[in-house]
Amino acid sequence: MENTAPQLFKITFDGIEIEVPPGTTIMQAARQLGPHYAPPAMCYYEPLKGTGGKCRACLVKVTAGSAKDPRPMPKLVPSCITTVQDGMVVENTTNESVLETRRGIVEFLLINHPLDCPVCDQAGECHLQDFAFEHGRVTTRYEEERRTFEKQDIGPYVQLHMTRCILCYRCVFTADQITNKRVHGVMNRGDHAEISTYIEKAIDNDFSGNVIDVCPVGALTDKTYRFKSRVWFSKPVEAHCDCEKCSGNVTLWYRGDEVIRVTARKNEWGEVKEFICNTCRFERKKTSDWTIEGPTKISRHSVIMANKYRADVKKPAFGLKVAEAQYKQIDDSRPYITDGTTIRELSKENNAKANQRSLAENN
Amino acid sequence: MAVKILTEHINVPGINTFDVYRKMGGYAAVEKALKKMTPEEIVEEVKKSGVRGRGGAGFPMGMKWSFLAKPEGVPRYLVCNADESEPGTFKDHFLMREIPHLLIEGMIVSSFALGANKSFIYVRGELMYVIQILEKAIAEAKAAGFLGKNILGSSYDLELVVQPGGGAYICGEETALLESLEGKRGNPRNKPPFPAVKGLYQSPTVVNNVESIANTPWIVNNGGDAYASLGVGRSTGTKLISASGHINKPGVYEIPLGITVEDFIYADEWCGGIRPGHHLKAVIAGGSSVPILPANLILNLANGDKRLMTYESLSDGGFATGTMLGSGGFIAMDETSCVVRNTWTFARFYHHESCGQCSPCREGTGWMDKVLERIEHGKGNMHDIDLLVDVAKKIEGNTICPLGDAAAWPVASAIRHFRDEFEWHVKHPQEATQPGAVYRGAMELV
Ligand SMILES: Cc1cc2nc3c(=O)[nH]c(=O)nc-3n(C[C@H](O)[C@H](O)[C@H](O)COP(=O)(O)O)c2cc1C
Ligand code: SF4
Ligand code: SF4
Ligand code: FES
């Protein structure tokens, strides 16, 4: 009798053995091991067919192709589009050439990227920031001029900052697969290639806003949210509504009592779970439009967590003991000065002293 | 005189017309193939011939043909790559212009061998007049019954379509070509799947260079063994070389694979030597993408033997002391050529032609272009030279298609073999930026 149970392929990823069904990509297999293991992905986006293979952030070393043919693959391969073979051995963070190449990819993606994070709406939830922080160098070797583009409004809701684009093509696939009328794509070649609408045509269809969510950087931004806040000042909550166009499952971003932004819900890889319609995204900005489900789960390491949802911090017992042993009474006998004029006088005096000191040092 | 497979009749007046071509024995291969041979037999002969792809990679043609998937009920396609845009390469252009029926005849026997009923010739868009020549040739062949339905009374049908490209170098990469042919943006595809399994319109497809296909009529007429008896080792047959630069007789030459590089440059039968009063400094042997070699290394192997015009001999020594035959674009440079300027010119080309899909090539080609521009204009630093080497290394092997490698190799090899010249540019910006200034330091000229 033939065995009807689905056959599984055994692969070794960074020394860990894992079994996955045939047809699984290296990336998908690694994601099963968790975020700590999965290679970074700047272009691959699981919900969109055909994405991946472009940014080369996810390159890994295959040291054995399969049990049948255990030769290593000559080049690094993109893990997001390379399917596993039985007995394949893959090295990601355990391979120095992979890490070195990845540093190179960060550098390539950054050389033409503006350093405008301080004014970019994406900052704090930008995949390029994360990628650079985790895999990049501290300094730049790029001394040339960066290529720039004019900002462009594509439709009433979306603004394109082409200068920030890393040409991952996610928005192009979104326009192709989610919206019913594709009007935007890539024009020109090389580092002068740009995302554009055909002859500056406005994007207008019910699902166009999703390009904002899939964009890993701040190249496509929500005009209704522009410069309203920083992401770490807002609180995400899950909410839903009865929508005739989409599932109505969204994340609301609050600042105080105000809904400042509506986005689709994302999984732990930053991928949209269900694409939402423009009405939900751009027009339902009152709490009364929604049924609130509860706070959105955000990774503890995300900057979005800053200053929010503080859990009761348990202090470890040994820490308390150390503190007790080292406790010293502070000498509290100095007078407290609370009078403004005195403080000003004192600080003037201190400043003068400091100036004299530094003059003396310089001479 | 050496055997000519492609250019034997090239000087016959009127060879570009059907009647003259036919009189000189043309289309005999179609008759033989369709009447006396099975497709499998033709594939077998091509395999035996050992002919390797002439588009640049040198992949054995018979082997490529035998990889073609043959699922039931799915059409198969043959696509001829006539996009020829590699700087220094102009042999396909020459062949199509002078003897268009040779390509048409080759397309017919190859399509028959592969079981394709609709085949395409994708011609670079700038060559509009060549497209007209091909279309005229196709019309003539059709009128004579060599194309269309029931060719020569066999039950074999073939339609030949000439498709102009849009003038992008990247559309010469076979998968970008297929995308372009489908009417899409010419972005190379990730491989696998290879075209032999999923090519044009997701159907099994063979992509071959003009010169590769033009070899097939001779192979059908004379047999694979006769072809394999020409040449040396795994470099069988003849090769068209586009010779340019500081030689006495630039042009397209059909050489028997296996002559020495020295012969090719200096013999009167070929390039006729370096122009009077000058000396050979460097050669780019296979089109702009392959590593540049200084005179002594292109003429001789590291062990002192003479280097031959073959795939193996030209790549002898790896990239440390060797290069590649590539597409056969042979550019000779004498001592008046500046390697820095030349390298920058190529870097500018690849920057301009990168499709921009993958980050190492999109960003790296622009970076190298800008750094080289600075060095050339006397604004370089010593650390720029190592930076170029590192950027080239980060691109190489990490991209979707080989354009990334093609952009990295010229830069890496120029610095490998001519580092002094780059350093001279950095150290003596005033001198180096004088019009026509060239490094004259320690360097072996031949
Ligand atoms: C950037 C790039 C440009 C290319 N341009 C051409 C070309 O113009 N003509 C050509 O025949 N092959 C070109 N090639 C090689 C093709 O991808 C392919 O290998 C070739 O057409 C296969 O034919 P062959 O096996 O007969 O050589 C190019 C490859 C690359 C990466
Ligand atoms: S605009 Fe954003 S989503 Fe679109 S290609 Fe650029 S980076 Fe990717
Ligand atoms: S290597 Fe360059 S030309 Fe080739 S796919 Fe990548 S970006 Fe495009
Ligand atoms: S995520 Fe794999 S290449 Fe971009």
GROMACS .gro file of N, CA and C in nm, chain B residues 12 29 108 154 160 183 185 212 229 268 423 440 442:
model
   39
  375VAL      N    1   2.899   3.727  -5.236
  375VAL     CA    2   2.830   3.703  -5.363
  375VAL      C    3   2.727   3.814  -5.385
  392ALA      N    4   1.905   2.280  -4.647
  392ALA     CA    5   1.891   2.221  -4.514
  392ALA      C    6   1.743   2.203  -4.479
  471ILE      N    7   1.395   2.799  -3.960
  471ILE     CA    8   1.302   2.695  -4.006
  471ILE      C    9   1.348   2.558  -3.956
  517SER      N   10   0.522   1.877  -4.655
  517SER     CA   11   0.519   1.802  -4.529
  517SER      C   12   0.400   1.858  -4.451
  523LEU      N   13   0.673   3.284  -3.894
  523LEU     CA   14   0.787   3.357  -3.837
  523LEU      C   15   0.748   3.502  -3.813
  546GLY      N   16   0.481   4.184  -2.431
  546GLY     CA   17   0.421   4.316  -2.423
  546GLY      C   18   0.434   4.381  -2.287
  548ARG      N   19   0.688   4.516  -1.941
  548ARG     CA   20   0.812   4.583  -1.911
  548ARG      C   21   0.925   4.480  -1.914
  575SER      N   22   2.407   3.152  -3.333
  575SER     CA   23   2.385   3.011  -3.297
  575SER      C   24   2.292   2.947  -3.398
  592SER      N   25   3.448   1.850  -3.597
  592SER     CA   26   3.588   1.831  -3.635
  592SER      C   27   3.660   1.964  -3.653
  631ASP      N   28   4.756   3.923  -4.137
  631ASP     CA   29   4.688   4.003  -4.238
  631ASP      C   30   4.551   3.950  -4.272
  786GLU      N   31   4.558   5.496  -0.956
  786GLU     CA   32   4.629   5.571  -0.852
  786GLU      C   33   4.692   5.697  -0.910
  803ARG      N   34   5.147   5.703  -1.852
  803ARG     CA   35   5.257   5.645  -1.930
  803ARG      C   36   5.359   5.579  -1.839
  805ALA      N   37   5.506   5.269  -1.568
  805ALA     CA   38   5.551   5.133  -1.592
  805ALA      C   39   5.434   5.049  -1.640
   0.00000   0.00000   0.00000
